[in-house]
Short mmCIF file of C-alpha atoms in Angstrom, two decimals:
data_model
loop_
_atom_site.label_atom_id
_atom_site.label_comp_id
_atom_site.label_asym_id
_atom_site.label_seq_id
_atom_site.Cartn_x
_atom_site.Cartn_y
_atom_site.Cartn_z
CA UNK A 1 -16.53 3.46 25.36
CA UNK A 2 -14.27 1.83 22.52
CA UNK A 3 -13.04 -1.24 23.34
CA UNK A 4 -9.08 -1.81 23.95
CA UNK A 5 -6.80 -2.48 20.89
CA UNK A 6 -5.58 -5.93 21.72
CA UNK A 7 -5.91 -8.26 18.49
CA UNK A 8 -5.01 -11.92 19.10
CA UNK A 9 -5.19 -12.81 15.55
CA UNK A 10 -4.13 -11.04 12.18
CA UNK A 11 -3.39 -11.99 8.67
CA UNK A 12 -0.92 -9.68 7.03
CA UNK A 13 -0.77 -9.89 3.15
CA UNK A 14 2.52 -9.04 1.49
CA UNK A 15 4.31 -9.25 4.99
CA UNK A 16 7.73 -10.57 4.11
CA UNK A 17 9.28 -7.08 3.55
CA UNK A 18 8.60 -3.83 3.83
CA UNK A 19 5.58 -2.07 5.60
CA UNK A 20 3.96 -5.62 5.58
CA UNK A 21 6.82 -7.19 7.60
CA UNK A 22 6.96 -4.02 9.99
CA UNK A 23 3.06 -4.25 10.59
CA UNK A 24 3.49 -7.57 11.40
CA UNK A 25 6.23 -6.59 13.95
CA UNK A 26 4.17 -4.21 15.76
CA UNK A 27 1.42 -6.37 15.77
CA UNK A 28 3.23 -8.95 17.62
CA UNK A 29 3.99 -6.20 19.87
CA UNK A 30 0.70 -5.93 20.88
CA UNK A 31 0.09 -9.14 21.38
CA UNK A 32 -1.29 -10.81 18.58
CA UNK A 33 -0.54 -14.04 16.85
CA UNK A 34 0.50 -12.82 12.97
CA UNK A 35 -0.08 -14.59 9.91
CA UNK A 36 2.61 -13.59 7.26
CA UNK A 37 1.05 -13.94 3.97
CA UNK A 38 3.23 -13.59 0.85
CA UNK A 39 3.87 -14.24 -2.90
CA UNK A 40 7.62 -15.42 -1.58
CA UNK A 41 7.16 -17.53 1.02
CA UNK A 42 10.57 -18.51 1.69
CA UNK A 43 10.84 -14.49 2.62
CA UNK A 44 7.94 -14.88 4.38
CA UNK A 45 9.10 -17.76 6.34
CA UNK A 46 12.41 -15.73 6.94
CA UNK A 47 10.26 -13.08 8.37
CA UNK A 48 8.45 -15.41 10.78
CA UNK A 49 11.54 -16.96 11.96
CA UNK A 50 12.83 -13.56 12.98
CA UNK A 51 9.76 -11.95 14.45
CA UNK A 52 9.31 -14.92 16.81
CA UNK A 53 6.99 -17.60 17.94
CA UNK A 54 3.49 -15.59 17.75
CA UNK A 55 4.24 -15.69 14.11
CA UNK A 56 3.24 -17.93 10.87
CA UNK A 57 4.37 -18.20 7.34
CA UNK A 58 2.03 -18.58 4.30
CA UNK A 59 2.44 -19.03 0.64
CA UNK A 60 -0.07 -16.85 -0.91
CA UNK A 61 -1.27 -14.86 -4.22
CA UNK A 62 -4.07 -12.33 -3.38
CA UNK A 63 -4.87 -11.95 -7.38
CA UNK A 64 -6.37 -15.40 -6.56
CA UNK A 65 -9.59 -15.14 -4.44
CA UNK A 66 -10.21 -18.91 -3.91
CA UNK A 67 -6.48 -18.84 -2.39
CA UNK A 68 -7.20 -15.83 0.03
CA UNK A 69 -10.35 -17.09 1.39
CA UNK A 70 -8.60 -20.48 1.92
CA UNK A 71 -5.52 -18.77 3.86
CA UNK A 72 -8.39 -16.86 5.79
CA UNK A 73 -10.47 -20.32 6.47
CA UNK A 74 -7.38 -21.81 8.24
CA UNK A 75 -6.48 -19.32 9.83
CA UNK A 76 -9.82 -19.22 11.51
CA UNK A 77 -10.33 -23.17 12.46
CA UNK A 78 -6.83 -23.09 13.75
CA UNK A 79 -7.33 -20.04 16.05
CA UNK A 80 -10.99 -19.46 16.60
CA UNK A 81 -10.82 -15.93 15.30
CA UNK A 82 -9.57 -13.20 13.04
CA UNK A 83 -8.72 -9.66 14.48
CA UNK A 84 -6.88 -7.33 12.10
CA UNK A 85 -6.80 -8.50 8.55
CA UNK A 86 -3.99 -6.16 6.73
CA UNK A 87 -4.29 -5.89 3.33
CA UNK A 88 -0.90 -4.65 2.58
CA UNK A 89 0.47 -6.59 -0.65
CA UNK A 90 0.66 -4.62 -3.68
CA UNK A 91 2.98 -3.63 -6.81
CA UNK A 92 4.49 -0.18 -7.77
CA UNK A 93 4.00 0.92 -11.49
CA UNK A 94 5.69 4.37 -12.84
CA UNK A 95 5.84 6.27 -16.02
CA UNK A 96 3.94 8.70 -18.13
CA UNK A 97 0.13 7.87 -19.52
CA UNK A 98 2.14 7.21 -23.35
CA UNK A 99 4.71 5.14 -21.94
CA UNK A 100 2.21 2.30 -19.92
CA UNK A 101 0.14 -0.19 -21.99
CA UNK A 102 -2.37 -3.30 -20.94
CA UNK A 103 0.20 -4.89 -19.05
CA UNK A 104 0.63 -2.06 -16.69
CA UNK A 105 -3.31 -1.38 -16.02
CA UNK A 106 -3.74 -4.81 -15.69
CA UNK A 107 -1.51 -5.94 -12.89
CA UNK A 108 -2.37 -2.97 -11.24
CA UNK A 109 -5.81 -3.79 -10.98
CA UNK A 110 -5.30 -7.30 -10.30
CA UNK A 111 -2.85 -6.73 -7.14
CA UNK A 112 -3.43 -3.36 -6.04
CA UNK A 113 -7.34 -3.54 -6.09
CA UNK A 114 -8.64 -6.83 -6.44
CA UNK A 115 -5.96 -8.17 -4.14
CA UNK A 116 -7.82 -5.75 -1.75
CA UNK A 117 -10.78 -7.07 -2.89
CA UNK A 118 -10.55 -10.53 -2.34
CA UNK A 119 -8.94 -9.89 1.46
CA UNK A 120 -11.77 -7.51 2.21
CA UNK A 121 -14.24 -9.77 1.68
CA UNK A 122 -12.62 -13.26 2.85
CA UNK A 123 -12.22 -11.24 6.35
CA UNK A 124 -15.48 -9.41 6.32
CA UNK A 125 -17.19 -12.68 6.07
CA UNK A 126 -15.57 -14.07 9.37
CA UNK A 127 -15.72 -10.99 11.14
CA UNK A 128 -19.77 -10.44 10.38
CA UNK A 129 -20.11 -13.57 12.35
CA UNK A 130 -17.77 -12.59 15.08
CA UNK A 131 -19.40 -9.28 15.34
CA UNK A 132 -16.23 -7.90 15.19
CA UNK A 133 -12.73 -7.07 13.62
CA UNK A 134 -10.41 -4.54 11.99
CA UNK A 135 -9.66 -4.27 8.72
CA UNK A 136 -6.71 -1.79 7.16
CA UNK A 137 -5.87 -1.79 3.69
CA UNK A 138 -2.53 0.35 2.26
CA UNK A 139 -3.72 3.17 0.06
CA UNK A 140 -1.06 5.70 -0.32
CA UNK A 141 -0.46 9.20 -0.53
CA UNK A 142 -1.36 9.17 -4.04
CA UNK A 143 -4.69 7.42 -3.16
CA UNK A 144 -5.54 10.73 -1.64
CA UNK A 145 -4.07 13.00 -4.38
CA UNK A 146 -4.22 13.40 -8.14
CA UNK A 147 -0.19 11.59 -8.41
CA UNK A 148 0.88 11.80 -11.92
CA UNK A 149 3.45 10.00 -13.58
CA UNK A 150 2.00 6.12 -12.29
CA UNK A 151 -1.86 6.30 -13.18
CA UNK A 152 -2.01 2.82 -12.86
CA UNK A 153 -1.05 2.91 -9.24
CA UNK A 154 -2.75 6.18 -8.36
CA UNK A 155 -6.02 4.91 -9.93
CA UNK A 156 -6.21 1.98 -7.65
CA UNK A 157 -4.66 3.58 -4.93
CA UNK A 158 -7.50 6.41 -5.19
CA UNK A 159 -9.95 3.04 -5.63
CA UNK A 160 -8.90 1.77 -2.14
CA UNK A 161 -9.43 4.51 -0.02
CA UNK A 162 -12.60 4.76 -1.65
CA UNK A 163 -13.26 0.93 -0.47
CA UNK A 164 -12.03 1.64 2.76
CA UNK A 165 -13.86 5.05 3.48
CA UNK A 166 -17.35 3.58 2.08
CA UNK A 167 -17.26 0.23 3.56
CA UNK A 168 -16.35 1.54 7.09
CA UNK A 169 -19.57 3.49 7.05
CA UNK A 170 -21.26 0.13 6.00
CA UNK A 171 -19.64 -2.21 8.50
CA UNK A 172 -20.06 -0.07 11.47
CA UNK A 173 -23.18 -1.13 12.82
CA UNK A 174 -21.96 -4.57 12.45
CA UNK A 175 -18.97 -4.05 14.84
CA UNK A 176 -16.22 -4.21 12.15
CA UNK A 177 -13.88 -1.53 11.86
CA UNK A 178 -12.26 -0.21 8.53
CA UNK A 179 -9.06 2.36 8.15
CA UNK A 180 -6.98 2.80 5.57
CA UNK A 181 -3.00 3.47 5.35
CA UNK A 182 -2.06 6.28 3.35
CA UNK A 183 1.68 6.69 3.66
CA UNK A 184 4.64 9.17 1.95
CA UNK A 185 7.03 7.85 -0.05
CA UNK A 186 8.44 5.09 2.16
CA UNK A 187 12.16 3.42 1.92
CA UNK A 188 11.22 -0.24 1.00
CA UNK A 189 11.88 -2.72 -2.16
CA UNK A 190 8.79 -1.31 -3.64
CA UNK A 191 11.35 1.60 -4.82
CA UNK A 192 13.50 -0.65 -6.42
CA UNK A 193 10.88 -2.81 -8.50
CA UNK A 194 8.71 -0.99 -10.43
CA UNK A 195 6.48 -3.53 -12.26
CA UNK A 196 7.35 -3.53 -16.14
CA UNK A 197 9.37 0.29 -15.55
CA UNK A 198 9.48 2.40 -18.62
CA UNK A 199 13.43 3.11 -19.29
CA UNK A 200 12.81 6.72 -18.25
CA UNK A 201 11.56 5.34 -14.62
CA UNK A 202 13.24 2.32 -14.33
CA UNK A 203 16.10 1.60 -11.53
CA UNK A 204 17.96 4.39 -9.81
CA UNK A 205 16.01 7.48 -11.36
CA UNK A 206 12.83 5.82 -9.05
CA UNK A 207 14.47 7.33 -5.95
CA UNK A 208 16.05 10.15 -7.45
CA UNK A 209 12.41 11.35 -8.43
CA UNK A 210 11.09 10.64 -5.29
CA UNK A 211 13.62 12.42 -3.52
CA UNK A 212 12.53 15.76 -5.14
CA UNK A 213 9.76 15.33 -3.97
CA UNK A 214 10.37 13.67 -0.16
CA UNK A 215 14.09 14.31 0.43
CA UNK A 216 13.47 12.04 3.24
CA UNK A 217 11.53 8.33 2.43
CA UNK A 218 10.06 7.12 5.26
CA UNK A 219 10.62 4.03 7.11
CA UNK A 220 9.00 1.23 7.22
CA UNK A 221 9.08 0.83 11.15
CA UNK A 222 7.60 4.08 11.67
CA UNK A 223 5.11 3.61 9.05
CA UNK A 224 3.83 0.82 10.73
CA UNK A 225 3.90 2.27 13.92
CA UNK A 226 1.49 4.88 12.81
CA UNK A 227 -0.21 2.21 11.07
CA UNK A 228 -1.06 0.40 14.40
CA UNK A 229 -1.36 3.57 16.47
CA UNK A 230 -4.08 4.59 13.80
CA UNK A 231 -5.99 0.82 14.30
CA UNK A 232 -5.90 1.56 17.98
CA UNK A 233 -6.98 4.91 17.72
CA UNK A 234 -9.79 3.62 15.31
CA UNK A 235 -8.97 6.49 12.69
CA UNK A 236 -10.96 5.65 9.19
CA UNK A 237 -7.97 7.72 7.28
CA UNK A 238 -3.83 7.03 8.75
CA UNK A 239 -1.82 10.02 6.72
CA UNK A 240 1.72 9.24 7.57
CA UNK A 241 4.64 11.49 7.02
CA UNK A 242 4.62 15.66 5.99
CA UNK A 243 4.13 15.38 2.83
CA UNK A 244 1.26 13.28 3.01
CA UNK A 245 -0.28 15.51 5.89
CA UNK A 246 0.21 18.73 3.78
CA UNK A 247 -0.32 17.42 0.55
CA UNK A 248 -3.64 16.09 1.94
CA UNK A 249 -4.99 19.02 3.59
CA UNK A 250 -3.57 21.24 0.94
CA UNK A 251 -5.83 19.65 -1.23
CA UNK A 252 -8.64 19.93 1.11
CA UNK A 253 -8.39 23.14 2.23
CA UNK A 254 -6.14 24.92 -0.38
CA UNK A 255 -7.29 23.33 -3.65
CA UNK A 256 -5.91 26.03 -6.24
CA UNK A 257 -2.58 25.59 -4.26
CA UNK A 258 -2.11 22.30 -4.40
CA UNK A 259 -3.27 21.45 -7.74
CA UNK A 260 -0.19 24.24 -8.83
CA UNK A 261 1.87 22.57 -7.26
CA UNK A 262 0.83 18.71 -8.45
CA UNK A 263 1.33 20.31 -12.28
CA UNK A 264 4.63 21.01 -11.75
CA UNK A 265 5.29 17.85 -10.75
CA UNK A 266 3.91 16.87 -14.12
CA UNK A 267 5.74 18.80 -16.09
CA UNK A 268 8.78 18.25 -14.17
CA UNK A 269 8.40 14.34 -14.66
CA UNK A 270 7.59 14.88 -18.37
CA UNK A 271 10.83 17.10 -18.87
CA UNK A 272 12.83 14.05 -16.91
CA UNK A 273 11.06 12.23 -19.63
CA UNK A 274 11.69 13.63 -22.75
CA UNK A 275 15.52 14.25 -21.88
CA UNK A 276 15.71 10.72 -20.75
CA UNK A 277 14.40 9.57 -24.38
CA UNK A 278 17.07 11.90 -25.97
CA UNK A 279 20.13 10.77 -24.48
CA UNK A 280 18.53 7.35 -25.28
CA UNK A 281 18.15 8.51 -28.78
CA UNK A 282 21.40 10.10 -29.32
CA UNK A 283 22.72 6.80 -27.60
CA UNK A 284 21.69 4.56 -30.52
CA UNK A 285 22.72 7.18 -33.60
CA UNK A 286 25.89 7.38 -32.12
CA UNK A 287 26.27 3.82 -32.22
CA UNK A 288 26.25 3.20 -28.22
CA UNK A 289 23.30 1.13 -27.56
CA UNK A 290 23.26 -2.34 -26.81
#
């Protein structure tokens, strides 16, 4: 029979805000003493102060192995253990395939995958010796479809849930356990700061997009909610949200259907495009631009 869900410790990477922050809510709701680990640790330390005295603050850059498997280390000869390890931190990047460059393939490669990387195997070292563990990574829904408009971030996204999928079959007989989060759009800063935006994706028109396509964003408590009910349930793939759920299985089990539908999303984000770069362009021959 599987064993109950009741972690003592967990690490959660980009916790300050967000789905991070929430996970590491409804961690300590189980009962587990949470690490918050984030690039802003003064946020981080808010985050700790407010989810109580089960929780800890780190200052921490997942691009940077050395520092993850240090935070990890401690973590470990303070408390004996590591349950969950969450690797949640990670950047958004939109625009078109024309409009991204170096910079954008870069950082996304650097957080959204290596960052998984280096947390993966920090924790899958500890928990080898334990015999046991749970680690989650956040995917997203466009780690499960062919998103366009943000290759970047569906190409790493896709990269994750391939991590997650292949190294749960690996780390099974060892007694480590490996799901991965695969949310909807969801309602959290990640909407408002799209790394190095395009002008055509930049600000406001991020959640005006979105909304065409989710009228509704998810929240961040629910998402983690599913998030933990998904760790408890032992589930290798957490979907959360209608559109991921359809999208998903439309994919599976309807693939002419869905791809349709993914192309007009396409095209619709390259007409937002183009008309974006005209006003732009009628904007400086007029004289307006700044």
């Amino acid at each position: 029979m599987r064993k109950a869900f009741a972690p003592q410790v967990s690490i959660v990477t980009g916790g300050a805000s967000g789905i991070g922050k929430a996970i590491a809510a409804e961690l300590v709701a189980r009962g587990s003493h949470v690490v918050i680990a984030d690039l802003d640790l003064v946020a981080a330390q808010a985050a700790a102060r407010e989810l109580g005295p089960r929780t800890d603050a780190v200052e921490l850059d997942v691009v940077d192995a050395a520092a993850v498997r240090a935070v990890v280390d401690a973590v470990v000869a303070e408390h004996g253990r590591l349950d969950v390890m969450v690797n949640n931190a990670g950047i958004g990047l939109g625009g078109l395939l024309e409009e991204l460059d170096e910079r954008h393939w870069d950082k996304a490669i650097d957080v959204n995958l290596r960052g998984v990387v280096h947390g993966v195997t920090a924790a899958y070292t500890v928990m080898r010796r334990q015999g046991s563990g749970h680690i989650l990574n956040t995917a997203s829904l466009a780690g499960l479809i062919p998103a366009p408009s943000m290759l970047p971030y569906t190409t790493t996204k896709h990269a994750v849930v391939g991590l997650s999928t292949a190294l749960r079959a690996e780390a099974a007989a060892l007694g480590i356990r490996v799901s991965v989060l695969c949310p909807g759009f969801v309602d959290t800063p990640l909407l408002d700061s799209m790394y190095e935006a395009p002008a055509s994706f930049g600000g406001s028109s991020v959640r005006s997009r979105v909304r065409m396509l989710q009228p509704r964003f998810l929240t961040a408590e629910h998402t983690a909610r599913r998030a933990v009910d998904g760790l408890a349930a032992d589930k290798a793939v957490i979907p959360v949200g209608f559109l991921a759920h359809l999208s998903w299985r439309g994919l599976r089990y309807a693939p002419p259907l869905a791809r349709a539908v993914i192309q007009l999303q396409a095209t619709g984000a390259r007409r937002i495009t183009e008309r974006a770069a005209g006003r732009r362009g009628s904007d400086v021959s007029g004289g307006r631009a700044t």
